[in-house]
Amino acid sequence: MNLDSTIPLIAGTVLVSLLTTFIIFFVILYRKAQL
Amino acid sequence: MWFFTYVLILMAGSAYGLSCYRLLPRPYRLLTQMLMITLISELLSHFLKAQIGTNYPFYHVLQVIQILYYGGIFYFLIRNFEPKPRWVMYIAIAFSVVSIIVSMAQSIFTFPSIGNILLSFYVVIMALILFVKMVKTPEETRILSQPPFWLGSGSLFFYSITFFIFGYFDFLVNSGLSPPKWANLLVYFSNFILYGSYLMTLYLAAKKPNRPTS
């Protein structure tokens, strides 16, 4: 695996984690708004 | 095997949507139609690739249809929060026109295309706007039981990934390199998330058909 592939792989993993975190964050935010 | 699983999930979503089509409110009827068109397009493009070696022209047509369908879907969903949000459709029409012009300028044998990036951009922005409007006027129903949440989450996840991956593919194509295996697997993975969440959307939407548009 060369550098051209490693950096985007890390970026892709970070993106997936960020999106998942964002959706969890949205669920928490929505529940708070419901109260 | 990945393609087969992908088509199977897409088929399950389309079949479920069709089986309860009459129960579905308008945005989810549009979603079902879009899933059917995507399924047919994917099967035809797979066949075309086996015959002539490329299926890129299909994606150029599909992306225009999808922008318009998403425009309709988000129009009806956002209409629950503000009266007649015509701007949703105007942006979709503008993006689809630009997508057609770009496809002609770029050649329909190019992939990833700028139209694809436009589609991703449009859906991500609309999903975020939908989320903001949902938080501002929350319903009593649990968030996980609300169809717009699943539709928005799946769309946001998939189109953010494709925005990134196709941008990366474009860089590789321009550099004369081929995409690594993980990039294709990530696209398939996000496809499973997208169509899995659409299946959940249709399931929840069919369960509560009394609301006017969602």
mmCIF file of N, CA and C in Angstrom, chain B residues 74-197:
data_model
loop_
_atom_site.group_PDB
_atom_site.id
_atom_site.type_symbol
_atom_site.label_atom_id
_atom_site.label_comp_id
_atom_site.label_asym_id
_atom_site.label_seq_id
_atom_site.Cartn_x
_atom_site.Cartn_y
_atom_site.Cartn_z
ATOM 1 N N PHE B 74 -37.507 15.689 -0.872
ATOM 2 C CA PHE B 74 -37.204 16.702 0.151
ATOM 3 C C PHE B 74 -38.229 17.835 0.143
ATOM 4 N N TYR B 75 -38.828 18.102 -1.015
ATOM 5 C CA TYR B 75 -39.883 19.120 -1.071
ATOM 6 C C TYR B 75 -41.024 18.728 -0.130
ATOM 7 N N PHE B 76 -41.484 17.476 -0.264
ATOM 8 C CA PHE B 76 -42.619 17.036 0.565
ATOM 9 C C PHE B 76 -42.224 16.898 2.035
ATOM 10 N N LEU B 77 -40.997 16.488 2.300
ATOM 11 C CA LEU B 77 -40.567 16.343 3.705
ATOM 12 C C LEU B 77 -40.427 17.707 4.378
ATOM 13 N N ILE B 78 -39.826 18.664 3.672
ATOM 14 C CA ILE B 78 -39.621 19.999 4.255
ATOM 15 C C ILE B 78 -40.959 20.748 4.335
ATOM 16 N N ARG B 79 -41.919 20.353 3.494
ATOM 17 C CA ARG B 79 -43.250 20.982 3.522
ATOM 18 C C ARG B 79 -43.970 20.749 4.862
ATOM 19 N N ASN B 80 -43.512 19.726 5.596
ATOM 20 C CA ASN B 80 -44.072 19.496 6.941
ATOM 21 C C ASN B 80 -43.680 20.604 7.906
ATOM 22 N N PHE B 81 -42.630 21.337 7.570
ATOM 23 C CA PHE B 81 -42.102 22.345 8.488
ATOM 24 C C PHE B 81 -42.290 23.776 7.982
ATOM 25 N N GLU B 82 -42.389 23.944 6.672
ATOM 26 C CA GLU B 82 -42.658 25.278 6.130
ATOM 27 C C GLU B 82 -43.573 25.145 4.921
ATOM 28 N N PRO B 83 -44.495 26.122 4.715
ATOM 29 C CA PRO B 83 -45.443 25.988 3.604
ATOM 30 C C PRO B 83 -44.777 26.173 2.234
ATOM 31 N N LYS B 84 -45.070 25.256 1.344
ATOM 32 C CA LYS B 84 -44.588 25.286 -0.047
ATOM 33 C C LYS B 84 -43.121 25.724 -0.207
ATOM 34 N N PRO B 85 -42.194 24.882 0.173
ATOM 35 C CA PRO B 85 -40.771 25.241 0.009
ATOM 36 C C PRO B 85 -40.308 25.032 -1.438
ATOM 37 N N ARG B 86 -40.781 25.917 -2.324
ATOM 38 C CA ARG B 86 -40.506 25.749 -3.766
ATOM 39 C C ARG B 86 -39.012 25.798 -4.075
ATOM 40 N N TRP B 87 -38.254 26.512 -3.227
ATOM 41 C CA TRP B 87 -36.816 26.637 -3.456
ATOM 42 C C TRP B 87 -36.127 25.273 -3.539
ATOM 43 N N VAL B 88 -36.696 24.271 -2.833
ATOM 44 C CA VAL B 88 -36.105 22.921 -2.864
ATOM 45 C C VAL B 88 -36.132 22.378 -4.296
ATOM 46 N N MET B 89 -37.294 22.572 -4.956
ATOM 47 C CA MET B 89 -37.440 22.093 -6.333
ATOM 48 C C MET B 89 -36.647 22.952 -7.327
ATOM 49 N N TYR B 90 -36.624 24.265 -7.081
ATOM 50 C CA TYR B 90 -35.884 25.151 -7.991
ATOM 51 C C TYR B 90 -34.396 24.771 -8.015
ATOM 52 N N ILE B 91 -33.846 24.516 -6.821
ATOM 53 C CA ILE B 91 -32.420 24.131 -6.753
ATOM 54 C C ILE B 91 -32.214 22.789 -7.470
ATOM 55 N N ALA B 92 -33.143 21.845 -7.242
ATOM 56 C CA ALA B 92 -33.031 20.522 -7.877
ATOM 57 C C ALA B 92 -33.062 20.663 -9.403
ATOM 58 N N ILE B 93 -33.981 21.486 -9.914
ATOM 59 C CA ILE B 93 -34.091 21.688 -11.364
ATOM 60 C C ILE B 93 -32.805 22.336 -11.901
ATOM 61 N N ALA B 94 -32.306 23.348 -11.163
ATOM 62 C CA ALA B 94 -31.072 24.029 -11.592
ATOM 63 C C ALA B 94 -29.904 23.039 -11.615
ATOM 64 N N PHE B 95 -29.794 22.214 -10.580
ATOM 65 C CA PHE B 95 -28.706 21.226 -10.509
ATOM 66 C C PHE B 95 -28.825 20.189 -11.634
ATOM 67 N N SER B 96 -30.058 19.781 -11.946
ATOM 68 C CA SER B 96 -30.212 18.756 -12.987
ATOM 69 C C SER B 96 -29.881 19.344 -14.363
ATOM 70 N N VAL B 97 -30.238 20.610 -14.571
ATOM 71 C CA VAL B 97 -29.905 21.260 -15.853
ATOM 72 C C VAL B 97 -28.373 21.379 -15.984
ATOM 73 N N VAL B 98 -27.734 21.825 -14.899
ATOM 74 C CA VAL B 98 -26.268 21.948 -14.918
ATOM 75 C C VAL B 98 -25.642 20.565 -15.154
ATOM 76 N N SER B 99 -26.222 19.550 -14.507
ATOM 77 C CA SER B 99 -25.715 18.186 -14.643
ATOM 78 C C SER B 99 -25.784 17.704 -16.104
ATOM 79 N N ILE B 100 -26.897 18.018 -16.787
ATOM 80 C CA ILE B 100 -27.056 17.628 -18.204
ATOM 81 C C ILE B 100 -25.998 18.347 -19.057
ATOM 82 N N ILE B 101 -25.861 19.659 -18.823
ATOM 83 C CA ILE B 101 -24.901 20.451 -19.610
ATOM 84 C C ILE B 101 -23.477 19.929 -19.385
ATOM 85 N N VAL B 102 -23.149 19.668 -18.107
ATOM 86 C CA VAL B 102 -21.800 19.189 -17.772
ATOM 87 C C VAL B 102 -21.549 17.809 -18.383
ATOM 88 N N SER B 103 -22.578 16.950 -18.357
ATOM 89 C CA SER B 103 -22.429 15.609 -18.931
ATOM 90 C C SER B 103 -22.118 15.678 -20.426
ATOM 91 N N MET B 104 -22.777 16.635 -21.111
ATOM 92 C CA MET B 104 -22.535 16.784 -22.554
ATOM 93 C C MET B 104 -21.137 17.344 -22.807
ATOM 94 N N ALA B 105 -20.736 18.286 -21.940
ATOM 95 C CA ALA B 105 -19.412 18.899 -22.105
ATOM 96 C C ALA B 105 -18.304 17.920 -21.724
ATOM 97 N N GLN B 106 -18.593 17.089 -20.692
ATOM 98 C CA GLN B 106 -17.556 16.209 -20.133
ATOM 99 C C GLN B 106 -17.461 14.871 -20.886
ATOM 100 N N SER B 107 -18.456 14.547 -21.682
ATOM 101 C CA SER B 107 -18.642 13.261 -22.346
ATOM 102 C C SER B 107 -19.295 12.270 -21.392
ATOM 103 N N ILE B 108 -20.266 11.499 -21.938
ATOM 104 C CA ILE B 108 -21.023 10.574 -21.093
ATOM 105 C C ILE B 108 -20.223 9.308 -20.782
ATOM 106 N N PHE B 109 -19.008 9.236 -21.323
ATOM 107 C CA PHE B 109 -18.160 8.071 -21.024
ATOM 108 C C PHE B 109 -17.159 8.387 -19.916
ATOM 109 N N THR B 110 -17.380 9.548 -19.221
ATOM 110 C CA THR B 110 -16.502 9.936 -18.120
ATOM 111 C C THR B 110 -17.122 9.529 -16.791
ATOM 112 N N PHE B 111 -16.321 8.971 -15.925
ATOM 113 C CA PHE B 111 -16.767 8.674 -14.571
ATOM 114 C C PHE B 111 -15.572 8.733 -13.638
ATOM 115 N N PRO B 112 -15.651 9.330 -12.475
ATOM 116 C CA PRO B 112 -16.780 10.017 -11.880
ATOM 117 C C PRO B 112 -17.056 11.341 -12.582
ATOM 118 N N SER B 113 -18.328 11.708 -12.634
ATOM 119 C CA SER B 113 -18.691 12.935 -13.348
ATOM 120 C C SER B 113 -18.981 14.071 -12.367
ATOM 121 N N ILE B 114 -18.972 15.284 -12.884
ATOM 122 C CA ILE B 114 -19.286 16.444 -12.032
ATOM 123 C C ILE B 114 -20.757 16.368 -11.595
ATOM 124 N N GLY B 115 -21.605 15.821 -12.474
ATOM 125 C CA GLY B 115 -23.019 15.650 -12.126
ATOM 126 C C GLY B 115 -23.198 14.796 -10.888
ATOM 127 N N ASN B 116 -22.350 13.789 -10.756
ATOM 128 C CA ASN B 116 -22.389 12.912 -9.587
ATOM 129 C C ASN B 116 -22.068 13.672 -8.312
ATOM 130 N N ILE B 117 -21.087 14.559 -8.428
ATOM 131 C CA ILE B 117 -20.689 15.393 -7.286
ATOM 132 C C ILE B 117 -21.835 16.368 -6.954
ATOM 133 N N LEU B 118 -22.493 16.893 -8.009
ATOM 134 C CA LEU B 118 -23.633 17.803 -7.790
ATOM 135 C C LEU B 118 -24.767 17.097 -7.049
ATOM 136 N N LEU B 119 -25.041 15.856 -7.472
ATOM 137 C CA LEU B 119 -26.085 15.060 -6.810
ATOM 138 C C LEU B 119 -25.748 14.870 -5.330
ATOM 139 N N SER B 120 -24.495 14.462 -5.056
ATOM 140 C CA SER B 120 -24.064 14.242 -3.666
ATOM 141 C C SER B 120 -24.208 15.529 -2.863
ATOM 142 N N PHE B 121 -23.755 16.627 -3.430
ATOM 143 C CA PHE B 121 -23.792 17.922 -2.747
ATOM 144 C C PHE B 121 -25.240 18.306 -2.417
ATOM 145 N N TYR B 122 -26.113 18.160 -3.417
ATOM 146 C CA TYR B 122 -27.528 18.523 -3.229
ATOM 147 C C TYR B 122 -28.158 17.707 -2.098
ATOM 148 N N VAL B 123 -27.956 16.387 -2.132
ATOM 149 C CA VAL B 123 -28.611 15.520 -1.136
ATOM 150 C C VAL B 123 -28.054 15.786 0.267
ATOM 151 N N VAL B 124 -26.737 15.964 0.385
ATOM 152 C CA VAL B 124 -26.131 16.230 1.704
ATOM 153 C C VAL B 124 -26.701 17.520 2.297
ATOM 154 N N ILE B 125 -26.761 18.576 1.479
ATOM 155 C CA ILE B 125 -27.273 19.863 1.973
ATOM 156 C C ILE B 125 -28.749 19.739 2.378
ATOM 157 N N MET B 126 -29.544 19.060 1.543
ATOM 158 C CA MET B 126 -30.977 18.920 1.851
ATOM 159 C C MET B 126 -31.195 18.080 3.113
ATOM 160 N N ALA B 127 -30.393 17.017 3.279
ATOM 161 C CA ALA B 127 -30.517 16.173 4.486
ATOM 162 C C ALA B 127 -30.183 17.000 5.727
ATOM 163 N N LEU B 128 -29.167 17.843 5.637
ATOM 164 C CA LEU B 128 -28.788 18.689 6.781
ATOM 165 C C LEU B 128 -29.889 19.712 7.092
ATOM 166 N N ILE B 129 -30.462 20.302 6.033
ATOM 167 C CA ILE B 129 -31.560 21.274 6.245
ATOM 168 C C ILE B 129 -32.759 20.575 6.907
ATOM 169 N N LEU B 130 -33.041 19.354 6.425
ATOM 170 C CA LEU B 130 -34.147 18.576 7.010
ATOM 171 C C LEU B 130 -33.891 18.323 8.495
ATOM 172 N N PHE B 131 -32.665 17.960 8.834
ATOM 173 C CA PHE B 131 -32.303 17.704 10.239
ATOM 174 C C PHE B 131 -32.489 18.958 11.097
ATOM 175 N N VAL B 132 -32.053 20.096 10.568
ATOM 176 C CA VAL B 132 -32.185 21.362 11.326
ATOM 177 C C VAL B 132 -33.667 21.641 11.591
ATOM 178 N N LYS B 133 -34.486 21.456 10.558
ATOM 179 C CA LYS B 133 -35.918 21.739 10.711
ATOM 180 C C LYS B 133 -36.570 20.745 11.677
ATOM 181 N N MET B 134 -36.101 19.496 11.669
ATOM 182 C CA MET B 134 -36.643 18.483 12.595
ATOM 183 C C MET B 134 -36.317 18.842 14.041
ATOM 184 N N VAL B 135 -35.094 19.297 14.283
ATOM 185 C CA VAL B 135 -34.689 19.648 15.652
ATOM 186 C C VAL B 135 -35.441 20.882 16.144
ATOM 187 N N LYS B 136 -35.691 21.822 15.229
ATOM 188 C CA LYS B 136 -36.368 23.063 15.632
ATOM 189 C C LYS B 136 -37.825 22.818 16.037
ATOM 190 N N THR B 137 -38.493 21.863 15.358
ATOM 191 C CA THR B 137 -39.884 21.544 15.716
ATOM 192 C C THR B 137 -40.005 20.034 15.953
ATOM 193 N N PRO B 138 -39.554 19.572 17.124
ATOM 194 C CA PRO B 138 -39.571 18.123 17.379
ATOM 195 C C PRO B 138 -40.983 17.563 17.576
ATOM 196 N N GLU B 139 -41.158 16.321 17.174
ATOM 197 C CA GLU B 139 -42.440 15.636 17.379
ATOM 198 C C GLU B 139 -42.345 14.801 18.644
ATOM 199 N N GLU B 140 -43.497 14.276 19.097
ATOM 200 C CA GLU B 140 -43.463 13.445 20.301
ATOM 201 C C GLU B 140 -42.942 12.042 20.012
ATOM 202 N N THR B 141 -43.089 11.609 18.761
ATOM 203 C CA THR B 141 -42.637 10.267 18.375
ATOM 204 C C THR B 141 -41.131 10.125 18.558
ATOM 205 N N ARG B 142 -40.704 8.926 18.949
ATOM 206 C CA ARG B 142 -39.262 8.666 19.091
ATOM 207 C C ARG B 142 -38.562 8.928 17.764
ATOM 208 N N ILE B 143 -37.392 9.515 17.842
ATOM 209 C CA ILE B 143 -36.669 9.848 16.610
ATOM 210 C C ILE B 143 -36.391 8.603 15.752
ATOM 211 N N LEU B 144 -36.076 7.483 16.423
ATOM 212 C CA LEU B 144 -35.753 6.264 15.675
ATOM 213 C C LEU B 144 -36.991 5.647 15.007
ATOM 214 N N SER B 145 -38.174 6.150 15.359
ATOM 215 C CA SER B 145 -39.408 5.647 14.725
ATOM 216 C C SER B 145 -39.907 6.585 13.640
ATOM 217 N N GLN B 146 -39.126 7.607 13.340
ATOM 218 C CA GLN B 146 -39.555 8.581 12.323
ATOM 219 C C GLN B 146 -38.877 8.313 10.974
ATOM 220 N N PRO B 147 -39.686 8.093 9.934
ATOM 221 C CA PRO B 147 -39.108 7.821 8.606
ATOM 222 C C PRO B 147 -38.122 8.889 8.101
ATOM 223 N N PRO B 148 -38.415 10.212 8.295
ATOM 224 C CA PRO B 148 -37.456 11.199 7.756
ATOM 225 C C PRO B 148 -36.060 11.073 8.364
ATOM 226 N N PHE B 149 -35.982 10.604 9.617
ATOM 227 C CA PHE B 149 -34.672 10.437 10.249
ATOM 228 C C PHE B 149 -33.844 9.391 9.496
ATOM 229 N N TRP B 150 -34.474 8.253 9.169
ATOM 230 C CA TRP B 150 -33.751 7.183 8.476
ATOM 231 C C TRP B 150 -33.383 7.598 7.056
ATOM 232 N N LEU B 151 -34.327 8.286 6.415
ATOM 233 C CA LEU B 151 -34.045 8.760 5.047
ATOM 234 C C LEU B 151 -32.886 9.757 5.053
ATOM 235 N N GLY B 152 -32.940 10.704 5.988
ATOM 236 C CA GLY B 152 -31.890 11.733 6.084
ATOM 237 C C GLY B 152 -30.540 11.142 6.456
ATOM 238 N N SER B 153 -30.540 10.217 7.443
ATOM 239 C CA SER B 153 -29.272 9.626 7.905
ATOM 240 C C SER B 153 -28.602 8.812 6.805
ATOM 241 N N GLY B 154 -29.394 7.934 6.164
ATOM 242 C CA GLY B 154 -28.852 7.095 5.094
ATOM 243 C C GLY B 154 -28.301 7.940 3.958
ATOM 244 N N SER B 155 -29.073 8.959 3.570
ATOM 245 C CA SER B 155 -28.653 9.828 2.470
ATOM 246 C C SER B 155 -27.393 10.596 2.830
ATOM 247 N N LEU B 156 -27.385 11.148 4.056
ATOM 248 C CA LEU B 156 -26.223 11.934 4.501
ATOM 249 C C LEU B 156 -24.968 11.073 4.510
ATOM 250 N N PHE B 157 -25.109 9.850 5.031
ATOM 251 C CA PHE B 157 -23.964 8.944 5.132
ATOM 252 C C PHE B 157 -23.446 8.584 3.736
ATOM 253 N N PHE B 158 -24.335 8.077 2.887
ATOM 254 C CA PHE B 158 -23.930 7.596 1.568
ATOM 255 C C PHE B 158 -23.348 8.711 0.690
ATOM 256 N N TYR B 159 -24.058 9.841 0.631
ATOM 257 C CA TYR B 159 -23.617 10.879 -0.303
ATOM 258 C C TYR B 159 -22.379 11.627 0.186
ATOM 259 N N SER B 160 -22.149 11.639 1.509
ATOM 260 C CA SER B 160 -20.886 12.216 1.996
ATOM 261 C C SER B 160 -19.723 11.309 1.589
ATOM 262 N N ILE B 161 -19.950 9.997 1.710
ATOM 263 C CA ILE B 161 -18.902 9.030 1.342
ATOM 264 C C ILE B 161 -18.614 9.109 -0.158
ATOM 265 N N THR B 162 -19.689 9.114 -0.979
ATOM 266 C CA THR B 162 -19.452 9.127 -2.431
ATOM 267 C C THR B 162 -18.807 10.442 -2.875
ATOM 268 N N PHE B 163 -19.181 11.531 -2.199
ATOM 269 C CA PHE B 163 -18.561 12.827 -2.511
ATOM 270 C C PHE B 163 -17.047 12.715 -2.337
ATOM 271 N N PHE B 164 -16.653 12.080 -1.262
ATOM 272 C CA PHE B 164 -15.227 11.912 -0.963
ATOM 273 C C PHE B 164 -14.571 10.881 -1.903
ATOM 274 N N ILE B 165 -15.203 9.712 -2.028
ATOM 275 C CA ILE B 165 -14.605 8.622 -2.818
ATOM 276 C C ILE B 165 -14.484 8.992 -4.300
ATOM 277 N N PHE B 166 -15.551 9.579 -4.871
ATOM 278 C CA PHE B 166 -15.502 9.891 -6.297
ATOM 279 C C PHE B 166 -14.521 11.032 -6.583
ATOM 280 N N GLY B 167 -14.379 11.919 -5.598
ATOM 281 C CA GLY B 167 -13.344 12.949 -5.731
ATOM 282 C C GLY B 167 -11.963 12.313 -5.773
ATOM 283 N N TYR B 168 -11.784 11.291 -4.951
ATOM 284 C CA TYR B 168 -10.517 10.549 -4.893
ATOM 285 C C TYR B 168 -10.299 9.743 -6.181
ATOM 286 N N PHE B 169 -11.383 9.113 -6.655
ATOM 287 C CA PHE B 169 -11.308 8.362 -7.920
ATOM 288 C C PHE B 169 -10.871 9.280 -9.063
ATOM 289 N N ASP B 170 -11.451 10.473 -9.055
ATOM 290 C CA ASP B 170 -11.146 11.432 -10.118
ATOM 291 C C ASP B 170 -9.662 11.777 -10.119
ATOM 292 N N PHE B 171 -9.121 11.966 -8.916
ATOM 293 C CA PHE B 171 -7.694 12.248 -8.778
ATOM 294 C C PHE B 171 -6.875 11.072 -9.331
ATOM 295 N N LEU B 172 -7.309 9.834 -9.013
ATOM 296 C CA LEU B 172 -6.575 8.652 -9.473
ATOM 297 C C LEU B 172 -6.646 8.495 -10.987
ATOM 298 N N VAL B 173 -7.860 8.710 -11.521
ATOM 299 C CA VAL B 173 -8.048 8.582 -12.978
ATOM 300 C C VAL B 173 -7.161 9.592 -13.704
ATOM 301 N N ASN B 174 -7.145 10.830 -13.184
ATOM 302 C CA ASN B 174 -6.309 11.874 -13.798
ATOM 303 C C ASN B 174 -4.824 11.560 -13.665
ATOM 304 N N SER B 175 -4.460 10.815 -12.622
ATOM 305 C CA SER B 175 -3.051 10.456 -12.412
ATOM 306 C C SER B 175 -2.679 9.160 -13.135
ATOM 307 N N GLY B 176 -3.673 8.538 -13.800
ATOM 308 C CA GLY B 176 -3.418 7.292 -14.519
ATOM 309 C C GLY B 176 -3.313 6.090 -13.602
ATOM 310 N N LEU B 177 -3.857 6.177 -12.391
ATOM 311 C CA LEU B 177 -3.805 5.062 -11.430
ATOM 312 C C LEU B 177 -5.180 4.407 -11.305
ATOM 313 N N SER B 178 -5.207 3.169 -10.803
ATOM 314 C CA SER B 178 -6.501 2.518 -10.597
ATOM 315 C C SER B 178 -6.868 2.586 -9.111
ATOM 316 N N PRO B 179 -8.178 2.665 -8.793
ATOM 317 C CA PRO B 179 -8.593 2.807 -7.392
ATOM 318 C C PRO B 179 -8.221 1.576 -6.562
ATOM 319 N N PRO B 180 -7.843 1.766 -5.287
ATOM 320 C CA PRO B 180 -7.549 0.608 -4.435
ATOM 321 C C PRO B 180 -8.831 -0.164 -4.106
ATOM 322 N N LYS B 181 -8.665 -1.424 -3.669
ATOM 323 C CA LYS B 181 -9.833 -2.283 -3.434
ATOM 324 C C LYS B 181 -10.737 -1.717 -2.329
ATOM 325 N N TRP B 182 -10.106 -1.137 -1.292
ATOM 326 C CA TRP B 182 -10.909 -0.650 -0.156
ATOM 327 C C TRP B 182 -11.891 0.440 -0.567
ATOM 328 N N ALA B 183 -11.525 1.235 -1.616
ATOM 329 C CA ALA B 183 -12.395 2.329 -2.049
ATOM 330 C C ALA B 183 -13.704 1.765 -2.606
ATOM 331 N N ASN B 184 -13.606 0.680 -3.406
ATOM 332 C CA ASN B 184 -14.815 0.055 -3.946
ATOM 333 C C ASN B 184 -15.645 -0.580 -2.833
ATOM 334 N N LEU B 185 -14.941 -1.192 -1.863
ATOM 335 C CA LEU B 185 -15.660 -1.833 -0.760
ATOM 336 C C LEU B 185 -16.404 -0.795 0.081
ATOM 337 N N LEU B 186 -15.778 0.380 0.255
ATOM 338 C CA LEU B 186 -16.415 1.463 1.024
ATOM 339 C C LEU B 186 -17.673 1.963 0.306
ATOM 340 N N VAL B 187 -17.610 2.020 -1.035
ATOM 341 C CA VAL B 187 -18.794 2.439 -1.801
ATOM 342 C C VAL B 187 -19.922 1.407 -1.622
ATOM 343 N N TYR B 188 -19.569 0.107 -1.700
ATOM 344 C CA TYR B 188 -20.578 -0.943 -1.502
ATOM 345 C C TYR B 188 -21.148 -0.874 -0.081
ATOM 346 N N PHE B 189 -20.251 -0.712 0.904
ATOM 347 C CA PHE B 189 -20.671 -0.643 2.301
ATOM 348 C C PHE B 189 -21.667 0.509 2.507
ATOM 349 N N SER B 190 -21.335 1.681 1.953
ATOM 350 C CA SER B 190 -22.233 2.824 2.137
ATOM 351 C C SER B 190 -23.535 2.632 1.343
ATOM 352 N N ASN B 191 -23.469 1.872 0.243
ATOM 353 C CA ASN B 191 -24.695 1.511 -0.487
ATOM 354 C C ASN B 191 -25.614 0.651 0.379
ATOM 355 N N PHE B 192 -25.000 -0.303 1.109
ATOM 356 C CA PHE B 192 -25.800 -1.167 1.996
ATOM 357 C C PHE B 192 -26.479 -0.321 3.076
ATOM 358 N N ILE B 193 -25.720 0.649 3.622
ATOM 359 C CA ILE B 193 -26.277 1.537 4.654
ATOM 360 C C ILE B 193 -27.434 2.348 4.055
ATOM 361 N N LEU B 194 -27.206 2.886 2.845
ATOM 362 C CA LEU B 194 -28.227 3.728 2.192
ATOM 363 C C LEU B 194 -29.519 2.961 1.955
ATOM 364 N N TYR B 195 -29.419 1.821 1.256
ATOM 365 C CA TYR B 195 -30.639 1.116 0.899
ATOM 366 C C TYR B 195 -31.241 0.384 2.095
ATOM 367 N N GLY B 196 -30.415 0.028 3.085
ATOM 368 C CA GLY B 196 -30.932 -0.529 4.341
ATOM 369 C C GLY B 196 -31.760 0.522 5.062
ATOM 370 N N SER B 197 -31.257 1.760 5.106
ATOM 371 C CA SER B 197 -31.999 2.815 5.805
ATOM 372 C C SER B 197 -33.253 3.210 5.018
#
